[in-house]
């Protein structure tokens, strides 16, 4: 059996044990699925950690890979990793794997003042007022199937939302709460040109979810929700009966693919794994849009909802809106090859990946006839990425391996054959997504691959019972040498998916352009700086630079509603200030040329030193003002 590391009572690796002792998922894989794939022997040999000629030990020694980025040099790529239930996006450099920045999305974040100033606070409130989110799938906008560096879109699995991040300023600028969707899981734009953004609903609920049909799961459903990119607006939903999981776009604007692991419409694990097959659900976007234009929808929670269920009259004619393709039970990831020819679904509970020829979907009567290959990759396949040289790379959650295989060979081979597999490499441990450089575009770069492992176990110094995840960087640019593991990177819980974008495709601002902000710039002119009272409302307009705020004192009365609008008038990049107000729970960041305002009730009498929380100069500590709150009578 595979030598995987077990844990002692401290959670540290001490010995080896069999994979099936460790992983409940393995025990769940029905034997018949191995048999069905005609691959019992292959599956068992890969379980033995000894894949014969395919084992990485037998590959020629890899060329020395230089992944070092010395001090003063910059990375070649940005990697945008979802932060999972931390609710944010992490920005890494590749190949250094240095974490360069975090972008708060669904979480409140004091270092960036996100959720503290009125605009971001109101944006989070308007999007439901939740204090957390669960980001899984960050996808960067494309033009003509290439990254254009404009936007990043990401889901909130926790609360059924989608967010847009502006990649000029690396900040979240819009959030849509999807009223007919719970558990927005997959997220992806419609390619080639990011014309629509999709949120993929995983958790089946009554639609609308207003208290009806609580005990009647046959009435539950889920939706594919479509949004426009700019402005970021909710356009329409398609309703289905099954659940939806991961999603990816075709390359020519016609088809969008999701997986469904709950075709059974079950509510328990046993029910959701009862059937031998589930679906890849293929949505024909132009046909759905034509149905919306023709008024063939029901408006629910203000959103046009098109009936895409299997029995829908819209699906019975010669041009069905939604096609349901049978794949082995409980698939997980689906991703489209860079040339747009195939959608490849990973089996999860089945040791295969299923290859669907996309153009066939408009030709065949039975959508199952569009299946052109099924390759036996190993146990627990979850996600597949591409190098642009005809290879696919699939993570094996159960086997803790990444497997490289040949796409054309898999189409030629018999269904269920393991012959197209080129190499397997162990990873540490239990990988979810993997992502190759620009894998989601029409032109992957083919050099770097990140495998996002769910477990890190013995790979880092112990830090107590909450372990970091382990994101492993591989070099995949040398097909003779094979995949080479370059480094382990600990990650705070927990990234799911990522997008890797060539650095020269982005052009971030280093100071704000005041014209891009909603609030007026406040200059040093006296007229622009004032403290004004209107009844019990106090409005302060001030600026800041090294090492002062415009006013030494701001005097208000207990109970006043106070708004402080501040501009950082610095022109120098990297010269940030903030307006931090102790015991009032306020820290508003202001980057150079940025104007932000914060509104609060002065409900605590006393002296509060407004200070700057960024260490901006030698006189940073002296950069202060007093908020004087005079007691009411
Ligand atoms: S994912 Cu969201 S459960 Cu495999 Cu795309 Cu981690
Ligand atoms: Cu401004 Cu410290
Ligand atoms: Ca199922």
XYZ file of C-alpha atoms and ligand atoms in Angstrom:
642
model
C 0.000 0.000 0.000
C 1.080 3.578 -0.502
C 3.563 4.914 1.966
C 1.754 7.900 3.291
C 2.661 9.547 6.506
C 0.618 8.893 9.575
C 0.473 11.210 12.511
C 1.480 10.725 16.083
C -0.508 12.278 18.868
C 1.166 15.619 18.155
C -0.053 15.466 14.600
C 3.490 15.023 13.301
C 4.444 12.352 10.882
C 6.086 9.376 12.461
C 5.516 6.327 10.353
C 3.890 5.027 7.267
C 0.514 3.481 6.882
C -1.870 2.356 4.227
C -3.777 5.039 2.405
C -7.142 3.451 3.140
C -6.567 3.702 6.889
C -6.062 7.387 6.444
C -8.689 8.474 4.062
C -12.373 7.830 4.462
C -12.952 8.767 0.825
C -10.919 5.799 -0.299
C -13.132 3.432 1.644
C -16.096 5.025 -0.093
C -14.965 4.283 -3.620
C -17.086 1.376 -4.769
C -14.983 -1.520 -6.033
C -17.264 -1.825 -9.016
C -16.050 1.523 -10.282
C -12.536 0.201 -10.569
C -13.901 -2.831 -12.348
C -16.173 -0.743 -14.520
C -13.202 1.217 -15.714
C -11.504 -2.078 -16.494
C -8.680 -0.889 -14.338
C -8.567 -2.835 -11.116
C -4.982 -3.834 -11.664
C -3.897 -0.341 -12.616
C -5.653 1.193 -9.673
C -4.103 -1.244 -7.267
C -0.634 -0.776 -8.649
C -0.889 2.967 -8.294
C -2.124 2.434 -4.761
C 1.073 0.554 -4.171
C 2.919 3.781 -4.824
C 4.743 1.848 -7.462
C 3.461 2.714 -10.876
C 6.160 0.768 -12.626
C 7.517 2.532 -15.668
C 5.425 5.546 -14.836
C 6.986 6.192 -11.483
C 8.752 9.507 -11.217
C 11.884 7.779 -9.936
C 12.295 6.226 -13.342
C 12.164 9.475 -15.229
C 15.430 11.008 -16.399
C 16.892 13.417 -13.880
C 15.302 16.812 -14.219
C 17.405 19.649 -15.480
C 18.372 22.005 -12.698
C 15.427 24.303 -12.293
C 16.175 27.818 -11.198
C 13.182 29.032 -9.286
C 15.120 31.507 -7.205
C 14.181 35.158 -7.361
C 17.048 36.955 -5.622
C 16.497 40.093 -3.543
C 15.753 42.996 -5.837
C 14.426 40.873 -8.686
C 10.779 40.403 -9.584
C 8.722 37.325 -10.330
C 7.576 36.377 -13.818
C 3.957 35.723 -12.834
C 1.221 36.795 -10.503
C -0.683 33.949 -8.882
C -4.106 34.814 -7.493
C -5.119 32.233 -4.910
C -8.483 32.092 -3.237
C -8.338 32.383 0.545
C -11.204 29.957 1.130
C -13.058 30.649 4.349
C -10.679 33.493 5.145
C -12.779 35.275 2.495
C -9.931 36.959 0.625
C -7.618 36.608 -2.379
C -3.883 36.104 -1.926
C -1.445 37.462 -4.471
C 1.754 35.443 -4.864
C 4.739 35.863 -7.117
C 5.718 32.833 -9.204
C 8.195 31.187 -9.104
C 9.276 32.639 -5.748
C 5.902 31.783 -4.142
C 6.326 34.893 -2.025
C 2.995 36.223 -0.806
C 2.988 39.804 -2.053
C -0.458 41.040 -1.054
C -3.868 40.034 0.173
C -7.034 41.467 -1.289
C -9.940 41.398 1.165
C -13.179 40.484 -0.591
C -15.886 39.142 1.746
C -13.947 39.737 4.986
C -13.317 42.929 6.943
C -9.593 43.703 6.924
C -8.060 46.433 9.060
C -4.647 46.743 7.415
C -6.316 47.781 4.171
C -9.124 49.652 5.895
C -11.549 47.384 4.038
C -14.974 47.453 5.635
C -14.031 50.482 7.761
C -14.573 53.412 5.434
C -18.154 54.232 4.446
C -17.904 52.985 0.869
C -16.519 49.511 1.567
C -18.604 49.195 4.733
C -21.778 49.977 2.783
C -20.762 47.620 -0.027
C -20.421 44.744 2.444
C -23.686 45.707 4.157
C -25.580 45.921 0.869
C -24.232 42.469 -0.028
C -25.897 40.926 3.002
C -23.878 42.277 5.898
C -22.153 38.946 6.526
C -18.775 39.009 8.238
C -17.218 36.211 6.200
C -17.196 34.504 2.859
C -15.676 31.381 1.323
C -13.732 32.119 -1.841
C -12.834 29.183 -4.078
C -12.411 30.148 -7.711
C -10.565 33.340 -8.684
C -10.767 33.893 -12.423
C -9.093 36.750 -14.270
C -10.798 38.456 -17.199
C -9.690 37.642 -20.732
C -9.896 39.203 -24.169
C -9.611 36.853 -27.134
C -8.810 33.970 -24.763
C -5.827 35.812 -23.259
C -5.606 37.481 -19.874
C -6.246 41.215 -20.171
C -5.414 42.059 -16.550
C -8.585 44.095 -15.951
C -10.703 42.203 -13.455
C -10.714 39.217 -11.192
C -13.998 37.526 -10.301
C -14.504 35.196 -7.360
C -17.322 33.284 -5.692
C -18.570 33.195 -2.111
C -19.620 29.638 -1.422
C -20.840 30.596 2.052
C -23.488 33.143 1.157
C -24.228 32.809 -2.547
C -22.363 35.834 -3.830
C -19.941 36.876 -6.557
C -17.383 39.663 -6.284
C -15.366 41.705 -8.719
C -11.811 42.824 -7.980
C -10.331 45.759 -9.877
C -6.789 44.771 -10.900
C -5.684 48.360 -11.429
C -5.985 48.982 -7.687
C -6.076 45.371 -6.445
C -9.281 46.018 -4.545
C -12.790 44.624 -4.478
C -15.125 47.107 -6.099
C -18.459 45.276 -6.412
C -20.329 42.357 -4.856
C -23.547 40.763 -6.115
C -25.760 38.807 -3.732
C -27.412 36.114 -5.873
C -30.941 35.770 -4.484
C -31.817 32.439 -6.098
C -28.564 30.667 -5.345
C -27.106 29.151 -2.196
C -23.534 27.946 -2.073
C -22.111 29.725 -5.120
C -19.266 27.331 -5.857
C -17.903 27.335 -9.375
C -17.086 30.732 -10.835
C -15.890 31.540 -14.309
C -16.316 34.061 -17.092
C -17.664 33.282 -20.548
C -14.733 33.174 -22.940
C -13.237 34.374 -25.203
C -14.070 37.900 -24.018
C -15.471 37.824 -20.471
C -18.859 38.891 -21.798
C -20.645 37.199 -18.889
C -19.595 36.015 -15.439
C -21.111 32.825 -14.029
C -21.806 31.800 -10.471
C -22.500 28.068 -10.129
C -24.975 27.030 -7.405
C -23.951 23.971 -5.416
C -26.512 23.722 -2.608
C -30.019 22.797 -3.772
C -32.782 24.830 -2.109
C -36.376 25.804 -2.835
C -36.461 28.649 -5.385
C -37.450 31.103 -4.026
C -36.116 29.975 -0.654
C -38.837 31.645 1.400
C -40.027 28.842 3.645
C -41.876 26.785 1.066
C -41.136 23.100 0.395
C -38.865 22.670 3.403
C -39.496 18.938 3.604
C -39.816 18.291 -0.114
C -36.309 18.054 -1.611
C -37.775 17.036 -4.966
C -38.835 20.677 -5.246
C -35.331 21.991 -4.535
C -33.089 23.129 -7.351
C -30.003 25.115 -8.140
C -29.075 27.738 -10.678
C -26.426 28.919 -13.040
C -26.392 32.700 -12.523
C -25.094 35.051 -15.207
C -23.725 38.532 -14.600
C -22.359 41.206 -16.905
C -18.737 42.168 -16.234
C -18.869 45.950 -16.406
C -21.138 47.208 -15.012
C -21.273 44.201 -12.728
C -25.000 43.358 -12.893
C -27.034 40.205 -12.400
C -28.612 39.341 -15.763
C -30.413 35.973 -15.535
C -30.488 32.534 -13.962
C -31.035 29.069 -15.396
C -32.736 26.654 -13.063
C -31.824 22.961 -12.904
C -33.057 20.161 -10.633
C -29.664 18.620 -9.865
C -26.905 20.408 -8.042
C -24.006 22.124 -9.795
C -20.397 22.053 -8.645
C -17.393 23.311 -10.617
C -17.575 25.227 -13.884
C -15.504 26.240 -16.885
C -16.177 28.031 -20.144
C -15.702 26.884 -23.700
C -13.448 29.113 -25.766
C -15.901 30.441 -28.371
C -18.763 31.847 -26.312
C -21.150 28.995 -26.982
C -20.967 26.472 -24.143
C -20.466 26.668 -20.394
C -19.802 23.450 -18.485
C -20.454 22.450 -14.921
C -20.302 19.174 -13.073
C -23.141 17.826 -10.932
C -22.555 15.211 -8.245
C -26.152 15.115 -7.079
C -28.247 14.037 -10.039
C -30.107 11.938 -7.459
C -31.495 15.151 -5.895
C -30.624 13.600 -2.546
C -30.066 15.307 0.782
C -27.931 12.678 2.527
C -24.521 11.410 1.539
C -25.990 7.987 0.844
C -28.623 9.489 -1.437
C -26.122 11.708 -3.236
C -23.884 8.733 -4.049
C -26.632 6.246 -4.908
C -26.574 6.500 -8.698
C -23.880 5.018 -10.941
C -23.691 8.187 -12.966
C -24.057 11.924 -12.511
C -23.656 14.765 -14.992
C -21.572 17.159 -16.817
C -24.175 19.850 -17.467
C -23.532 21.828 -20.656
C -25.293 25.203 -20.967
C -25.753 26.667 -24.447
C -25.396 30.358 -23.683
C -26.707 31.892 -26.962
C -29.840 29.693 -26.757
C -30.413 30.664 -23.136
C -30.024 34.332 -24.031
C -32.497 33.906 -26.885
C -34.992 32.423 -24.415
C -34.481 35.403 -22.098
C -34.946 37.813 -25.017
C -38.123 35.963 -26.016
C -39.516 36.370 -22.506
C -39.447 32.634 -21.820
C -38.712 32.952 -18.143
C -40.250 33.405 -14.726
C -39.150 36.363 -12.626
C -38.054 35.233 -9.160
C -36.594 37.692 -6.664
C -36.393 40.204 -9.502
C -34.267 37.947 -11.708
C -35.365 36.259 -14.969
C -35.121 32.505 -14.334
C -35.104 30.237 -17.382
C -36.251 26.631 -16.945
C -33.273 24.451 -17.797
C -34.472 21.310 -16.050
C -34.305 18.029 -17.956
C -38.057 17.978 -18.612
C -38.281 21.635 -19.550
C -40.067 22.273 -22.861
C -37.043 24.432 -23.718
C -34.901 21.298 -23.638
C -37.025 18.947 -25.714
C -36.631 20.429 -29.202
C -33.731 20.133 -31.610
C -31.910 23.020 -29.917
C -31.900 22.238 -26.210
C -30.696 24.958 -23.841
C -29.041 22.549 -21.460
C -27.514 19.141 -22.209
C -27.025 16.524 -19.509
C -24.065 14.236 -20.186
C -23.712 11.062 -18.087
C -20.350 10.629 -16.388
C -19.290 8.223 -13.620
C -20.659 8.916 -10.180
C -19.889 12.147 -8.319
C -17.488 14.007 -10.609
C -15.752 17.152 -9.390
C -13.665 19.459 -11.601
C -14.352 20.270 -15.225
C -11.961 22.235 -17.397
C -11.773 23.012 -21.088
C -8.597 22.318 -23.053
C -6.693 25.394 -24.307
C -7.694 24.720 -27.926
C -11.352 24.668 -26.909
C -11.815 21.154 -28.295
C -12.580 19.177 -25.142
C -14.202 19.561 -21.733
C -12.540 17.167 -19.293
C -14.367 16.125 -16.126
C -12.538 14.546 -13.193
C -14.153 11.475 -11.661
C -13.567 12.006 -7.906
C -15.201 8.732 -6.833
C -14.230 7.092 -10.111
C -10.568 6.751 -11.145
C -11.126 8.285 -14.577
C -11.346 11.574 -16.404
C -14.076 11.803 -19.055
C -13.333 13.670 -22.286
C -16.224 15.419 -24.052
C -15.768 16.761 -27.568
C -17.445 20.140 -27.395
C -18.362 20.572 -31.082
C -20.222 17.262 -30.974
C -22.748 18.745 -28.555
C -24.478 20.597 -31.369
C -24.360 17.538 -33.656
C -25.431 14.506 -31.650
C -28.954 13.588 -30.554
C -27.729 11.769 -27.462
C -25.276 14.019 -25.635
C -23.469 10.936 -24.331
C -22.268 10.435 -27.896
C -20.061 13.492 -27.417
C -17.909 11.505 -24.975
C -14.769 10.620 -26.912
C -12.438 9.321 -24.211
C -12.088 8.117 -20.666
C -8.639 7.770 -19.171
C -7.843 5.894 -15.989
C -5.646 8.305 -14.039
C -5.781 6.935 -10.482
C -7.788 7.361 -7.308
C -9.688 10.503 -6.459
C -9.150 12.681 -9.546
C -10.336 16.212 -8.730
C -9.000 18.837 -11.145
C -7.150 19.042 -14.445
C -4.769 21.708 -15.801
C -2.912 22.123 -19.109
C 0.576 22.994 -20.333
C -0.359 23.913 -23.915
C 1.735 21.052 -25.310
C -1.085 18.505 -25.380
C -0.678 17.280 -21.812
C -3.181 17.289 -19.004
C -2.237 17.247 -15.318
C -4.777 15.839 -12.875
C -4.701 15.858 -9.083
C -5.428 12.571 -7.322
C -6.810 13.387 -3.894
C -6.790 9.828 -2.600
C -3.442 8.767 -4.035
C -1.771 12.100 -3.124
C -0.316 12.340 -6.609
C -0.392 14.541 -9.644
C -0.637 12.616 -12.905
C 0.496 13.840 -16.303
C -1.257 12.338 -19.297
C -1.548 12.794 -23.048
C -4.884 14.195 -24.238
C -4.757 12.926 -27.847
C -3.602 9.502 -26.676
C -6.546 9.400 -24.292
C -8.968 10.078 -27.148
C -7.367 7.302 -29.209
C -7.134 4.799 -26.379
C -9.841 2.421 -25.241
C -12.285 3.748 -22.658
C -10.813 3.208 -19.216
C -7.252 2.648 -20.382
C -4.362 3.891 -18.265
C -1.998 3.879 -21.258
C -2.186 7.650 -21.881
C -0.619 8.266 -18.457
C 2.930 9.585 -18.836
C 4.067 10.204 -15.270
C 2.852 10.264 -11.688
C 4.489 12.374 -9.007
C 3.700 12.268 -5.299
C 2.467 15.431 -3.612
C 2.135 16.359 0.071
C -0.721 15.708 0.713
C -4.234 15.209 -0.647
C -4.326 17.762 -3.457
C -7.438 19.682 -4.500
C -6.910 22.061 -7.392
C -3.798 22.439 -9.429
C -3.110 25.266 -11.807
C -0.550 25.733 -14.558
C 0.601 29.140 -15.760
C -2.246 30.620 -17.856
C -3.888 27.184 -18.005
C -7.349 28.726 -18.192
C -6.492 30.647 -21.380
C -6.042 29.649 -25.001
C -2.262 29.772 -24.589
C -0.850 28.189 -21.421
C 2.779 29.077 -20.728
C 3.789 25.528 -19.871
C 6.496 26.208 -17.301
C 5.043 26.345 -13.774
C 2.389 24.307 -12.024
C 1.065 24.862 -8.500
C -0.598 21.950 -6.706
C -2.813 23.111 -3.839
C -2.646 20.441 -1.180
C -5.277 20.240 1.510
C -2.951 18.674 4.082
C 0.600 19.665 4.984
C 1.229 17.346 7.946
C 5.001 16.965 8.359
C 6.147 19.553 5.799
C 6.460 22.561 8.131
C 7.345 23.364 11.726
C 4.407 22.402 13.934
C 2.138 25.286 14.874
C -0.560 23.578 16.915
C -3.635 21.714 15.799
C -4.553 24.088 12.953
C -2.173 23.200 10.133
C -1.331 25.349 7.147
C -2.154 24.021 3.686
C 0.735 23.222 1.387
C 0.963 24.798 -2.063
C 3.647 22.972 -4.036
C 5.409 24.473 -7.017
C 6.407 22.152 -9.862
C 8.447 22.877 -12.954
C 6.759 21.245 -15.957
C 8.694 22.878 -18.799
C 10.879 19.882 -19.630
C 8.959 16.900 -20.968
C 12.059 14.692 -21.001
C 12.808 15.391 -17.375
C 9.162 15.248 -16.280
C 7.514 17.124 -13.449
C 9.949 18.396 -10.839
C 8.921 19.434 -7.347
C 10.582 22.777 -6.629
C 9.194 24.021 -3.327
C 6.635 23.749 -0.566
C 4.721 26.875 0.437
C 2.609 27.026 3.580
C -0.748 28.722 3.106
C -3.183 30.061 5.674
C -6.525 28.198 5.422
C -7.322 27.691 2.748
C -6.756 28.204 -0.928
C -8.865 26.164 -3.349
C -8.194 27.347 -6.862
C -5.818 29.881 -8.388
C -5.081 31.707 -11.604
C -1.493 32.314 -12.737
C -1.084 35.367 -14.963
C 2.038 36.601 -16.761
C 3.237 39.699 -14.925
C 3.392 41.863 -18.042
C -0.359 41.455 -18.600
C -1.133 43.631 -15.565
C -0.576 47.319 -15.185
C -1.409 48.203 -11.579
C -1.531 51.810 -10.405
C 1.047 52.818 -7.799
C -0.876 55.878 -6.603
C -4.578 56.618 -6.956
C -5.967 58.663 -9.784
C -8.415 60.930 -7.915
C -10.735 60.790 -10.954
C -11.250 57.071 -10.294
C -12.628 57.692 -6.809
C -16.175 58.584 -5.867
C -15.162 61.229 -3.308
C -13.660 64.624 -4.162
C -9.969 65.187 -3.571
C -9.280 67.492 -0.624
C -6.385 69.832 -1.254
C -4.423 71.935 1.220
C -6.568 75.006 0.394
C -8.236 76.369 3.491
C -11.652 76.241 1.809
C -11.202 72.579 1.207
C -10.411 71.877 4.827
C -13.171 72.501 7.339
C -15.132 71.258 10.316
C -18.813 72.007 9.791
C -21.756 71.411 12.068
C -25.373 70.931 10.936
C -27.573 70.089 13.931
C -25.998 66.996 15.459
C -24.107 66.149 12.282
C -20.428 67.094 12.125
C -18.570 66.952 8.832
C -14.767 67.104 8.748
C -12.798 67.514 5.522
C -9.066 67.218 5.964
C -5.907 66.018 4.343
C -2.883 64.172 5.574
C 0.754 63.972 4.695
C 3.984 63.352 6.561
C 3.521 64.108 9.480
C 0.168 65.654 10.219
C -3.582 65.723 9.724
C -5.072 69.133 8.866
C -6.604 69.615 12.291
C -4.825 69.226 15.582
C -8.177 68.901 17.341
C -11.624 67.795 16.238
C -14.110 68.750 18.928
C -17.601 67.221 18.894
C -20.480 66.617 21.291
C -21.443 63.238 22.661
C -24.123 61.810 20.375
C -22.983 63.662 17.257
C -22.918 61.805 13.951
C -19.395 62.500 12.737
C -18.115 62.093 9.191
C -14.377 62.466 8.619
C -13.270 62.643 5.009
C -9.528 62.557 4.492
C -7.257 62.796 1.456
C -3.698 61.560 1.490
C -2.147 64.326 -0.606
C 1.220 62.564 -0.975
C 2.428 62.073 -4.546
C 5.114 59.631 -3.465
C 4.258 55.983 -4.016
C 4.242 53.680 -0.998
C 3.594 56.621 1.392
C 0.435 55.427 3.089
C -1.318 56.934 6.080
C -4.409 55.944 7.957
C -7.017 57.488 10.199
C -7.051 55.185 13.202
C -9.381 56.108 16.068
C -8.819 54.101 19.256
C -11.853 52.612 20.965
C -14.070 53.710 18.091
C -13.065 50.632 16.058
C -11.908 52.657 13.064
C -8.858 52.326 10.831
C -9.278 53.921 7.414
C -6.322 53.427 5.083
C -5.470 56.239 2.685
C -2.914 55.553 -0.021
C -1.307 58.447 -1.945
C -3.944 60.587 -3.722
C -6.767 58.593 -2.135
C -9.814 60.123 -0.442
C -11.926 58.071 1.972
C -14.510 58.930 4.562
C -15.817 57.288 7.692
C -19.027 58.016 9.602
C -19.567 57.119 13.247
C -21.547 58.202 16.289
C -19.453 59.928 18.940
C -21.079 57.958 21.746
C -18.115 57.828 24.149
C -17.008 61.071 25.797
C -13.298 61.623 26.289
C -10.024 62.201 24.488
C -9.206 59.876 21.575
C -5.895 60.238 19.787
C -6.438 59.916 16.049
C -3.218 58.376 14.786
C -1.649 57.045 11.628
C -1.183 53.286 11.634
C 1.308 53.072 8.740
C 4.909 53.749 9.798
C 5.387 56.585 7.337
C 8.371 58.581 8.552
C 10.640 59.265 11.471
C 7.863 61.429 12.925
C 5.186 58.799 12.338
C 4.457 58.459 16.050
C 3.955 62.201 16.328
C 1.457 62.173 13.437
C -1.697 62.591 15.523
C -4.807 64.641 16.194
C -7.182 64.687 19.116
C -10.837 63.738 18.852
C -12.402 65.566 21.792
C -15.856 64.257 22.650
C -17.565 66.562 25.111
C -20.077 64.823 27.375
C -23.762 65.620 26.799
C -24.962 67.712 29.786
S -12.920 23.245 -5.181
Cu -14.355 24.281 -4.094
S -14.354 22.409 -2.762
Cu -12.144 21.391 -5.816
Cu -12.823 23.993 -7.094
Cu -12.122 22.913 -3.146
Cu 1.365 58.620 8.433
Cu 2.364 57.163 9.960
Ca -24.237 11.312 -7.263
